[in-house]
Coordinates of C-alpha atoms in Angstrom, one line a residue:
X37 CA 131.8 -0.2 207.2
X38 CA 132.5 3.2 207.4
X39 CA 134.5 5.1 209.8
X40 CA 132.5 6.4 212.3
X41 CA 135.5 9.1 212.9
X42 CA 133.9 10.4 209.1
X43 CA 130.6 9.9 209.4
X44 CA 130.4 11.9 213.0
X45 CA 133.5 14.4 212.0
X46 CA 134.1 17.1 214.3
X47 CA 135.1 19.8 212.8
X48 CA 136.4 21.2 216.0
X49 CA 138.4 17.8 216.3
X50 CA 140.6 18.2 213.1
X51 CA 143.6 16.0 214.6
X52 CA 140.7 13.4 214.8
X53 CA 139.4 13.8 211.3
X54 CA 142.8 14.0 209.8
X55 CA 144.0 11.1 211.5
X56 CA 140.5 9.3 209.5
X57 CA 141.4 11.0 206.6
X58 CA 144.6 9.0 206.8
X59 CA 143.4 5.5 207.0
X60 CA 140.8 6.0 204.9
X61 CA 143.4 7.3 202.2
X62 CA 146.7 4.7 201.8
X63 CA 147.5 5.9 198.3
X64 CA 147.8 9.8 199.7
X65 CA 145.4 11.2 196.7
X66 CA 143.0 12.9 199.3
X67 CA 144.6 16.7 200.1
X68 CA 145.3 17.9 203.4
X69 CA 143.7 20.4 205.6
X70 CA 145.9 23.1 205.9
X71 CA 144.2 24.5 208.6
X72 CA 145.5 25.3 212.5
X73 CA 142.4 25.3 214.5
X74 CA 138.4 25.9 214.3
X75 CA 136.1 27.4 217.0
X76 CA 132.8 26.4 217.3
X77 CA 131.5 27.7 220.4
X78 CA 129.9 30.6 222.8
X79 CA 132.0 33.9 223.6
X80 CA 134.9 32.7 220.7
X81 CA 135.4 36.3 220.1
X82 CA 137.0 37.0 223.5
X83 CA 140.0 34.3 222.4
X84 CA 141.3 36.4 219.5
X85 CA 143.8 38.4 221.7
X86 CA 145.1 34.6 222.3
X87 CA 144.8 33.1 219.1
X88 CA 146.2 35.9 217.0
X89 CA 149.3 35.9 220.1
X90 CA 149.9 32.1 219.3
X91 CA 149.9 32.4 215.5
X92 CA 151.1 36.3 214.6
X93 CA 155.3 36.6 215.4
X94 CA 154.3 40.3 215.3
X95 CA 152.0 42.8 216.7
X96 CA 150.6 44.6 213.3
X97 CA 147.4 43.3 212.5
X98 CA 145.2 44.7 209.4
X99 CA 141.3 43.9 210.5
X100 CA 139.0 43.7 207.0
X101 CA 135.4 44.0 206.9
X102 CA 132.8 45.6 204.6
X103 CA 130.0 47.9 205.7
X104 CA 127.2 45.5 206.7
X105 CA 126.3 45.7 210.4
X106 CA 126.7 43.0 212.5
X107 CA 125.9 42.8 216.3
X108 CA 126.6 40.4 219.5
X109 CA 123.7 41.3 221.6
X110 CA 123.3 45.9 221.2
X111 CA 127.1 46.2 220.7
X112 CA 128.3 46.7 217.0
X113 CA 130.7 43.3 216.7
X114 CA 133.4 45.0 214.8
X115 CA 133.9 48.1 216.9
X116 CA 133.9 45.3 219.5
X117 CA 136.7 43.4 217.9
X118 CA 138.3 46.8 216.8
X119 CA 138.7 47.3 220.5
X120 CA 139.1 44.3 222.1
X121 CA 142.6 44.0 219.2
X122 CA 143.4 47.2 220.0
X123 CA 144.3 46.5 223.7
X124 CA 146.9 44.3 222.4
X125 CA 148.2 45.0 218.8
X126 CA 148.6 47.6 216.6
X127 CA 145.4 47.4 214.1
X128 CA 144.7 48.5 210.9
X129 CA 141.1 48.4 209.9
X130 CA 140.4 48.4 205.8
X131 CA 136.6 48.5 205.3
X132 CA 136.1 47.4 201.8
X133 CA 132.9 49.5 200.3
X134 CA 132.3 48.8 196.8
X135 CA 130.6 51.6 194.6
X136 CA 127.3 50.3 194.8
X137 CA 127.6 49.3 198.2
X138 CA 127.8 45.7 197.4
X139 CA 131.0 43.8 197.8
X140 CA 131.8 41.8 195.1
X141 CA 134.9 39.0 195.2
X142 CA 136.7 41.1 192.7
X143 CA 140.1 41.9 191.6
X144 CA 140.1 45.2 192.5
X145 CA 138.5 44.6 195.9
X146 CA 141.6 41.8 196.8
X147 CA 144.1 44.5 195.7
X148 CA 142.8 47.0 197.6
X149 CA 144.0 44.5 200.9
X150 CA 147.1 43.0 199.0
X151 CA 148.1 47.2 198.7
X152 CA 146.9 47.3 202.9
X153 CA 149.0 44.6 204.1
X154 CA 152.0 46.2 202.4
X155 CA 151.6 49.6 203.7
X156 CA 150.9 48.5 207.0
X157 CA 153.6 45.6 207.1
X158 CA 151.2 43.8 209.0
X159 CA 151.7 40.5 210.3
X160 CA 148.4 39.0 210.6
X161 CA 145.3 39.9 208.7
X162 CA 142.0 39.2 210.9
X163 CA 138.8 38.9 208.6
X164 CA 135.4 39.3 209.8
X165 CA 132.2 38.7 207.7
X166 CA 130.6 36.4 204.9
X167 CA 131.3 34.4 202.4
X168 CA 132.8 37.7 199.9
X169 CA 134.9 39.0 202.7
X170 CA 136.4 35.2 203.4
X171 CA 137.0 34.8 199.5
X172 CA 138.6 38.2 198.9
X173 CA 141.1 38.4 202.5
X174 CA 142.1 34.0 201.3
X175 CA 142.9 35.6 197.3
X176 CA 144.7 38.5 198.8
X177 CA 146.6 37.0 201.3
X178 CA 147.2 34.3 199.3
X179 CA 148.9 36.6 196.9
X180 CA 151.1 38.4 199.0
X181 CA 152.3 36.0 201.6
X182 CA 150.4 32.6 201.7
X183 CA 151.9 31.7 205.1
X184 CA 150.5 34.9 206.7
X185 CA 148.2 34.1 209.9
X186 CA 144.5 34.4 208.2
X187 CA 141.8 34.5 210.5
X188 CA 138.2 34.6 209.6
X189 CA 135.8 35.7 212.3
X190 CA 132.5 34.4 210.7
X191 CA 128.9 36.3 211.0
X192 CA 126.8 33.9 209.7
X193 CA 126.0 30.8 209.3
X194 CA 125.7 32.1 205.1
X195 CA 127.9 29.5 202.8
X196 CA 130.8 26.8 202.9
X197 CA 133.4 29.2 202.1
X198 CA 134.9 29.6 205.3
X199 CA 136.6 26.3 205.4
X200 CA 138.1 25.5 202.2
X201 CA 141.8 26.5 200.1
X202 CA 139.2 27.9 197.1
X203 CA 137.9 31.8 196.4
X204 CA 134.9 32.3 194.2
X205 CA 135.8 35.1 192.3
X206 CA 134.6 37.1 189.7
X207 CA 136.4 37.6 186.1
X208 CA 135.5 38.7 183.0
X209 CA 131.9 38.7 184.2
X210 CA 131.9 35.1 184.8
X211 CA 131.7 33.6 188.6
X212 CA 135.8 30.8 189.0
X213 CA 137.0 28.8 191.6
X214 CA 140.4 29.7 192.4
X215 CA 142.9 27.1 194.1
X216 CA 144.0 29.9 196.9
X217 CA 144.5 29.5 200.8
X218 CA 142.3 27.6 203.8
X219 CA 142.0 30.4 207.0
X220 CA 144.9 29.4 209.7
X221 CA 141.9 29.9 212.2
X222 CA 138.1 29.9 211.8
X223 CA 136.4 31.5 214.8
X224 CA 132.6 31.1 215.0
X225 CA 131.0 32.7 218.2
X226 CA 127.9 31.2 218.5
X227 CA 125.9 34.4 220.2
X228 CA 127.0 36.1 216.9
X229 CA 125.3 33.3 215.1
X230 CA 122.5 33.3 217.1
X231 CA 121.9 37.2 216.7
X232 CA 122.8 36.9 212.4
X233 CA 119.8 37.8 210.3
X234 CA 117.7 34.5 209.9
X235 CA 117.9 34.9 206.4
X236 CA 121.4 34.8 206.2
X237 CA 121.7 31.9 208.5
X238 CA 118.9 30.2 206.3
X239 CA 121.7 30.7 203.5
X240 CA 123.8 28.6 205.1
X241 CA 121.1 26.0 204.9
X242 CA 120.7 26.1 201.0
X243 CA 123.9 25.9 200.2
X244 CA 124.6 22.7 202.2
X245 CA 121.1 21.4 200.5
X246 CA 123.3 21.0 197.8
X247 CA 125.0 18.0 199.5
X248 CA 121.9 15.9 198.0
X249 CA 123.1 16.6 194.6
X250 CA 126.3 18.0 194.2
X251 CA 128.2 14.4 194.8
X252 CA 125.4 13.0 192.9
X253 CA 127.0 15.1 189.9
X254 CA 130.4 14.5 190.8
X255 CA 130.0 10.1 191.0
X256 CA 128.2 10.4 187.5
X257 CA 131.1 12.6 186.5
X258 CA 133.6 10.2 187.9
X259 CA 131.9 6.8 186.2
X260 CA 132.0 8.6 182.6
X261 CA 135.6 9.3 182.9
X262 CA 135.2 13.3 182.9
X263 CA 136.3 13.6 186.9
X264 CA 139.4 11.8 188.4
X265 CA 139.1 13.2 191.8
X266 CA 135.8 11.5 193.3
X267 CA 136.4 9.7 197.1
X268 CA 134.2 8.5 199.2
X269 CA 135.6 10.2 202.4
X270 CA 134.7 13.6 200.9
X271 CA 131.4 12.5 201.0
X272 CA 131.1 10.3 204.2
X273 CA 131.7 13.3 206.1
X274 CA 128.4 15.1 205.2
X275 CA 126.1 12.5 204.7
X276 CA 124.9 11.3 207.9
X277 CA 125.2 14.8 209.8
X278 CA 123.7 16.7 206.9
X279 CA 120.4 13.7 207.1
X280 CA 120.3 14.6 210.4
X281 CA 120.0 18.3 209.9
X282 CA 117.6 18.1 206.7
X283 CA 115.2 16.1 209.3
X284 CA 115.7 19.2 212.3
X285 CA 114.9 21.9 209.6
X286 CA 111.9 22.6 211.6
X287 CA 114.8 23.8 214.6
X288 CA 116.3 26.6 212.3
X289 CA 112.4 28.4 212.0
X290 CA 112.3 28.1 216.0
X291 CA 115.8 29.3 216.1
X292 CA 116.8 26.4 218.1
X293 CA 120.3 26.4 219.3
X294 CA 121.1 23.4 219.3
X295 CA 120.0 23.0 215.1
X296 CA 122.3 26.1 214.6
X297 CA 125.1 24.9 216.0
X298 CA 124.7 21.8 214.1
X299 CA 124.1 23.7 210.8
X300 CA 127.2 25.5 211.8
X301 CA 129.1 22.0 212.0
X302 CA 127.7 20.9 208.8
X303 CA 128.6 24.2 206.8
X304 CA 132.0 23.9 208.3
X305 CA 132.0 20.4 206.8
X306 CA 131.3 21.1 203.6
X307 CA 134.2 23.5 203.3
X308 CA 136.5 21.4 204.2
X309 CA 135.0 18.8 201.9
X310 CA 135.8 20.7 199.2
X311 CA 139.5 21.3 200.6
X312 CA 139.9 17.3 201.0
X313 CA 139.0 17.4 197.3
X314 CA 141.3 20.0 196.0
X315 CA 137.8 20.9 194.2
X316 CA 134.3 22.2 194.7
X317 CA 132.3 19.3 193.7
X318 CA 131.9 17.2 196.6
X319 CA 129.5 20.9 197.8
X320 CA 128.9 22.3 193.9
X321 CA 126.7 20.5 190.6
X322 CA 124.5 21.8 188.5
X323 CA 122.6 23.7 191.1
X324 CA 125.8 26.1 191.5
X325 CA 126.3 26.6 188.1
X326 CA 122.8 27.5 187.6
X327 CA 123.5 30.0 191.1
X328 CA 126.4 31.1 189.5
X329 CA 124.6 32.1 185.6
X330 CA 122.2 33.8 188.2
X331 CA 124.7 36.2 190.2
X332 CA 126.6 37.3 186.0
X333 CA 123.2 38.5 185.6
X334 CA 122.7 39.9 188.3
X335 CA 125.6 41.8 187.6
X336 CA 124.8 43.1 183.8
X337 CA 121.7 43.9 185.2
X338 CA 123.1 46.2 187.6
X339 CA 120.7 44.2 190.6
X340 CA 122.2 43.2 193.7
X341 CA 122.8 39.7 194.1
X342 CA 120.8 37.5 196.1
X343 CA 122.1 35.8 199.0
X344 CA 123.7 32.8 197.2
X345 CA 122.7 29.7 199.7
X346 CA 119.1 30.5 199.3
X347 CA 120.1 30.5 195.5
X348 CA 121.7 27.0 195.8
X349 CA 118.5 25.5 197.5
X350 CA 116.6 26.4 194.1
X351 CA 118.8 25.1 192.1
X352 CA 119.2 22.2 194.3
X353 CA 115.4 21.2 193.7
X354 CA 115.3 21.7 190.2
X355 CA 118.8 19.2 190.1
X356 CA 116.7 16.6 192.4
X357 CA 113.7 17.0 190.3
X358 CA 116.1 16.4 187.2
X359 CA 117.4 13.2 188.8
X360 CA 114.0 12.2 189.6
X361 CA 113.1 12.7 186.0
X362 CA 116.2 10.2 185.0
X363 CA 116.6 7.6 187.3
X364 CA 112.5 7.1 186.4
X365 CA 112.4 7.1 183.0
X366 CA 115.9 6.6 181.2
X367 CA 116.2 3.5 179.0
X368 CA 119.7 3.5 177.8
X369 CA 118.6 0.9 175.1
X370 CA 116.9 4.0 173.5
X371 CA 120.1 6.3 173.3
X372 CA 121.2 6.4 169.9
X373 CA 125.1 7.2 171.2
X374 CA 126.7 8.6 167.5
X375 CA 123.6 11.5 168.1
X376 CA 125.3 12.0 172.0
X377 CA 128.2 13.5 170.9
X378 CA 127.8 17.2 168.7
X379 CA 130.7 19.0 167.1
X380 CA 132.5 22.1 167.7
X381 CA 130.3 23.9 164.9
X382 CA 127.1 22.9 166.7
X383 CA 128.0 23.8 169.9
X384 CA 130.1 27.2 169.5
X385 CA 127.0 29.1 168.9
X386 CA 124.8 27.8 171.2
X387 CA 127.4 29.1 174.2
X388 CA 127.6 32.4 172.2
X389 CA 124.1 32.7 172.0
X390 CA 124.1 32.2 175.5
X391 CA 126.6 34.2 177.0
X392 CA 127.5 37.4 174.7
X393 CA 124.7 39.3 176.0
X394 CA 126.6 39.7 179.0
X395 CA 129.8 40.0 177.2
X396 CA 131.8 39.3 174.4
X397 CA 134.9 38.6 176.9
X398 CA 132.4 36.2 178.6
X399 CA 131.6 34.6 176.1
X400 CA 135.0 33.5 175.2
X401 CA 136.4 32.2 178.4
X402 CA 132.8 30.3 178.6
X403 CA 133.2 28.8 175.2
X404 CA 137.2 28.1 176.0
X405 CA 136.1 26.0 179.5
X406 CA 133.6 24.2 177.1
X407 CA 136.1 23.3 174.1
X408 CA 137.8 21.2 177.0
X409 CA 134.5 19.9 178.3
X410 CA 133.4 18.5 174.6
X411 CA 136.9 17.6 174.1
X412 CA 137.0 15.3 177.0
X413 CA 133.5 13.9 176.6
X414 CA 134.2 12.9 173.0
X415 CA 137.8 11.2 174.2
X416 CA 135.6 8.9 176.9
X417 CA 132.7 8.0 174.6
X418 CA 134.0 4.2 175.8
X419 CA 133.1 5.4 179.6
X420 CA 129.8 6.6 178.5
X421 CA 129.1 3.2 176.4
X422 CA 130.1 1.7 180.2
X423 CA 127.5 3.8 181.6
X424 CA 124.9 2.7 179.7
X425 CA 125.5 -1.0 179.9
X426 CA 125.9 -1.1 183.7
X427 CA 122.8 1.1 184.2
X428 CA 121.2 -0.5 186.6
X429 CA 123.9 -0.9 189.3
X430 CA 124.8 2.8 188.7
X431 CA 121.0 3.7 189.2
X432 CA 121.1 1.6 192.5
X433 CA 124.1 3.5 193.8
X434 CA 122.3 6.8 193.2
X435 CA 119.5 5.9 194.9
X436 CA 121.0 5.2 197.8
X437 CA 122.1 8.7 198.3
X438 CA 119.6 11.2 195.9
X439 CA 116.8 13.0 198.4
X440 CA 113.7 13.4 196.6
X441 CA 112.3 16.7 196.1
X442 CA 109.3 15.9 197.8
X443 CA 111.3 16.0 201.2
X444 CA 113.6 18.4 200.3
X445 CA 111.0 21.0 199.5
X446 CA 109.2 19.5 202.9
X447 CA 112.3 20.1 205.0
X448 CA 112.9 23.7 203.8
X449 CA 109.3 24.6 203.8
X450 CA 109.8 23.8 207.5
X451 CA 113.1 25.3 208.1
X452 CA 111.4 29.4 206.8
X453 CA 113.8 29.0 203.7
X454 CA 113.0 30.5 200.0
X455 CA 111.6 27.8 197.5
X456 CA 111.0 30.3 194.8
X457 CA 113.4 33.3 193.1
X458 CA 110.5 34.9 193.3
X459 CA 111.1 35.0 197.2
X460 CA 114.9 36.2 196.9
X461 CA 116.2 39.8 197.8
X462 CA 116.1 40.9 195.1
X463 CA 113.4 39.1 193.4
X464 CA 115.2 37.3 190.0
X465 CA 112.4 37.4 187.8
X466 CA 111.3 34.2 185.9
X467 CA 112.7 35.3 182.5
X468 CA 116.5 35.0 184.0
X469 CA 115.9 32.3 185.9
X470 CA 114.7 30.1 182.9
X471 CA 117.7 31.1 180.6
X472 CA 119.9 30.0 183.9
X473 CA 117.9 26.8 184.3
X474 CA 118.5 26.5 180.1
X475 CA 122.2 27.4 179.7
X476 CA 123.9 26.6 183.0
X477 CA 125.4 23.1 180.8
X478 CA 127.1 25.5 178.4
X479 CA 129.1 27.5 181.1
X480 CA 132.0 26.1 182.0
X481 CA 134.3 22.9 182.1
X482 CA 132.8 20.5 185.1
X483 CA 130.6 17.7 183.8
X484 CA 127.0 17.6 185.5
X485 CA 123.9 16.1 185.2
X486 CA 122.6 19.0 183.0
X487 CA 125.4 18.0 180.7
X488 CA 124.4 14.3 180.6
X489 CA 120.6 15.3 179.8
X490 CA 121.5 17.8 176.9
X491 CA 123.5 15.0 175.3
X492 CA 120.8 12.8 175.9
X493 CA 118.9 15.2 173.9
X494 CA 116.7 15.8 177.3
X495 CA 117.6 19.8 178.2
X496 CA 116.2 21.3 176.5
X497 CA 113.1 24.0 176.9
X498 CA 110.7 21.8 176.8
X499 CA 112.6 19.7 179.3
X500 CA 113.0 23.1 181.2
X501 CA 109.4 23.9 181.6
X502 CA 108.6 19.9 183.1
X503 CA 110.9 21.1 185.5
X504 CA 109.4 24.2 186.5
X505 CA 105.6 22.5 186.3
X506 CA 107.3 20.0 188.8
X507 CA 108.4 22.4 191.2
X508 CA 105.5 24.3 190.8
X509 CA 103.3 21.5 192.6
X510 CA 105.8 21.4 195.5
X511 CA 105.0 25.4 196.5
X512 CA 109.1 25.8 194.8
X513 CA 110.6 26.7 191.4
X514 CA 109.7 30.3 189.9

C-alpha cells in the first residue's frame, strides 16, 4: 500500500515528506530536496524581513524582478517588498528588461545578475516573479555561489519551476534543462495569488495537466531500457492530489480559494518531483517537447511566447489522445521489429529538415541529442522485443493511470483554460503548431511516446492530422 505520507504530501511539511521519501527509498537512488523551507499561506510576504535574517549571514541583499506588474490588493508588490527589505537590509534591485520587453531564460540575462551579485557583494539574492525570473536568479546564483540564500517570492500560480534544482534555458535557439540549484526558500503569499491574472494562474493548471502523461512517457521509457531513473515515489506524490484537483477544475473559473491553494500545493509538487528525480520527466513528455518546438519558433518568428502551462495542456491532450490511439489499437504481433530501427543516414536529414530553418547551430545540437537517442534505442532492441511480448500487462499498468482526453478536455473546459493555440496570447497559428505536433520526436535525447509511434511507423502526417480531427471533436487541438 502506499504511503499515505506520499500520496497526501505537504509541501509545507518537507521534514514529513523527506522522512517518506526515506522509507520509501532503502537503496538511496531517489535525490534529496535541497531545500530549507516552503510558505504556502496568507500575508507570507510580511515574513521576509525574518526569513532572509535566518538564512542571509549578511545584510546586502540584491532583489531581481522584470518589468511585469504585479499587485497585492492596489499596492504595486515589488515596491512593496522593495520597502518592506529596505527597513532592514541594504537592497539592490536589478530589473531585468529584455529588448523586446520579454524576458527570456538566457545567458545574457543570468550574467547580467551573476555581474550584480558581484558588484554589490550581496549576501542573499531575493527573486520575485514567474517561472523566467525563477530559472534565470537558480542559473545565476548557481554560477556564482551555489550556497548563497535564494529566495523566490512567487506571483503566480504559472509553472513547476519554482520547486526544483533544474533552469529551462535557452541555447543556441533550442529550449535545455540545466542541473542548477532548488530556491533555499519558496514564499507563496496567497492574496498575491489570489490577485495574479487568471490566465497566469490557469498556466499553472496546464502545466500540472501534464502529470497525466508525462510519467506515462517516462514508465514506457523506463520498460524499453532508454530511462534508468523511473520511481514510483516521484509519482505517488502527484497522483492522488492532482485527481483531486482535475475533478475541482470548475473552482479555478469561480476563483475559489480553497482550489487555488490546492493548485498551489500541486504545482509545488510537481517541482519537487522533478527534484526527487534529478530530471524533468516525472512533470515533462511529449507534450513539453512539443511546448518547447513551440516557444524556438516563437523565437525565429520574432512573436512573444505564450504562457507555457496553457501550452503544456495542448500538448497534453494531443499526448492523451496519442495514448488513446495506442493502447486501442496496437497489436505488437503486427510490428515487423528489423523496420523499427532506421540508420543514421535515414534519420540525419529528417532532424535537419526539421530544425535548420531556425538555425544551422540548432540543428546540430538537435541532431547531436538524437545520435545518442538512436544510439541507445538500437543498443536495447532486446527491451523493446520485451515490450512487445509482455504487452498486455504493460497496457494494464498504463491504464491504471492514463486520463482520457474526454475528461481532460471536460475538466479544463470547466476550469476557463485554453484548449486551442488558437486561444494563446499570441495566437500560434496552425501551420507551427502542426510541424511542432510532427517533429517534436526528432528534438532532443529523452525517449517518449512520439518516439515509440514514429518507430512504429505511426507519426507520421497522416497520424498527425487523426490527432488534430480528434481533438477537434473535443472543442481542443488547433
Amino acid at each position: 500500500m502506499t504511503d499515505q505520507r506520499l500520496i497526501y504530501a505537504d509541501p509545507r511539511d518537507l521534514d514529513t515528506l523527506r522522512a517518506a521519501l526515506k522509507d520509501a527509498d532503502p537503496e538511496n537512488k531517489l535525490c534529496p530536496i535541497l531545500m530549507d523551507r516552503i510558505y504556502i499561506q496568507k500575508q507570507a510576504i510580511e515574513l521576509l524581513p525574518e526569513i532572509i535574517t535566518e538564512h542571509s549571514k549578511g545584510k546586502k541583499v540584491l532583489m531581481v524582478t522584470d518589468i511585469t506588474p504585479y499587485y497585492r490588493g492596489k499596492a504595486s508588490l515589488k515596491e512593496e517588498i522593495y520597502f518592506l527589505l529596505n527597513q532592514s537590509f541594504e537592497v539592490s534591485w536589478l530589473v531585468l528588461d529584455n529588448h523586446d520587453h520579454v524576458l527570456h531564460a538566457v545567458d545574457e540575462e543570468s550574467l547580467k545578475i551573476q555581474e550584480a551579485i558581484r558588484n554589490t557583494k550581496a549576501d542573499c539574492i531575493v527573486g520575485i516573479g514567474g517561472g523566467t525570473v525563477t530559472d534565470l536568479c537558480k542559473d545565476a546564483s548557481f554560477s556564482v555561489d551555489d550556497e548563497m540564500p535564494l529566495i523566490i517570492v512567487q506571483t503566480a500560480l504559472s509553472v513547476n519551476a519554482f520547486s526544483d534544482g533544474i533552469s529551462i534555458m535557452l541555447k543556441n535557439g533550442v529550449k535545455s534543462s540545466l542541473p542548477t540549484r532548488y530556491p533555499s526558500v519558496l514564499v507563496i503569499d496567497l492574496d498575491v495569488i489570489e490577485k495574479a491574472p487568471m490566465e497566469r494562474n490557469l498556466a499553472g493548471y496546464g502545466d500540472v495537466m501534464a502529470t497525466w502523461t508525462a510519467p506515462v512517457d517516462w514508465f514506457l521509457a523506463y520498460k524499453v531500457g532508454m530511462n534508468h531513473t523511473y520511481n514510483d515515489p516521484s509519482c505517488d506524490i502527484l497522483r492522488v492530489q492532482n485527481a483531486e484537483l482535475l475533478e475541482r477544475s470548475a473552482g479555478l473559473a469561480e476563483k475559489d480559494q480553497g482550489t487555488l491553494e490546492l493548485l498551489a500545493k500541486v504545482l509545488t509538487l510537481s517541482g519537487l518531483a522533478m527534484g526527487i528525480a534529478g530530471e524533468s520527466c516525472p512533470s515533462s513528455g511529449t507534450e513539453h517537447i512539443i511546448t518547447h518546438l513551440l516557444d524556438m519558433a516563437a523565437d525565429k518568428q520574432n512573436r512573444d511566447v505564450a504562457f507555457h502551462g496553457a501550452q503544456v495542456s495542448i500538448g497534453t491532450i494531443f499526448t492523451a489522445i496519442a495514448w488513446d490511439i495506442l493502447l486501442k489499437e496496437f497489436d505488437p504481433k503486427d510490428v515487423d521489429i528489423e523496420s523499427c530501427f532506421p540508420s543514421e543516414e535515414e534519420m540525419k536529414p529528417l532532424v535537419y529538415n526539421a530544425f535548420e530553418w531556425i538555425k544551422k547551430e540548432t540543428a546540430d545540437e538537435c541532431w547531436s541529442g538524437y545520435q545518442k537517442k538512436l544510439a541507445s534505442w538500437k543498443a536495447n532492441k532486446d527491451k523493446f522485443v520485451d515490450l512487445l511480448n509482455n504487452w498486455d500487462s504493460f497496457k494494464e499498468e498504463i491504464l491504471k493511470v492514463v486520463a482520457s482526453p474526454e475528461h481532460l478536455c471536460e475538466q479544463m473546459h470547466a476550469a476557463g483554460a485554453p484548449t486551442r493555440y488558437c486561444q494563446m496570447t499570441p495566437a500560434i497559428d496552425a501551420k507551427t503548431a502542426r510541424w511542432a505536433l510532427r517533429d517534436c520526436h526528432l528534438y532532443r535525447n529523452r525517449f517518449t511516446l512520439s518516439d515509440l509511434l514514429f518507430y512504429l511507423g505511426w507519426w507520421n502526417e497522416e497520424f498527425i492530422e487523426r490527432l488534430i480531427r480528434r481533438a477537434e471533436e473535443l472543442d481542443a487541438g488547433l
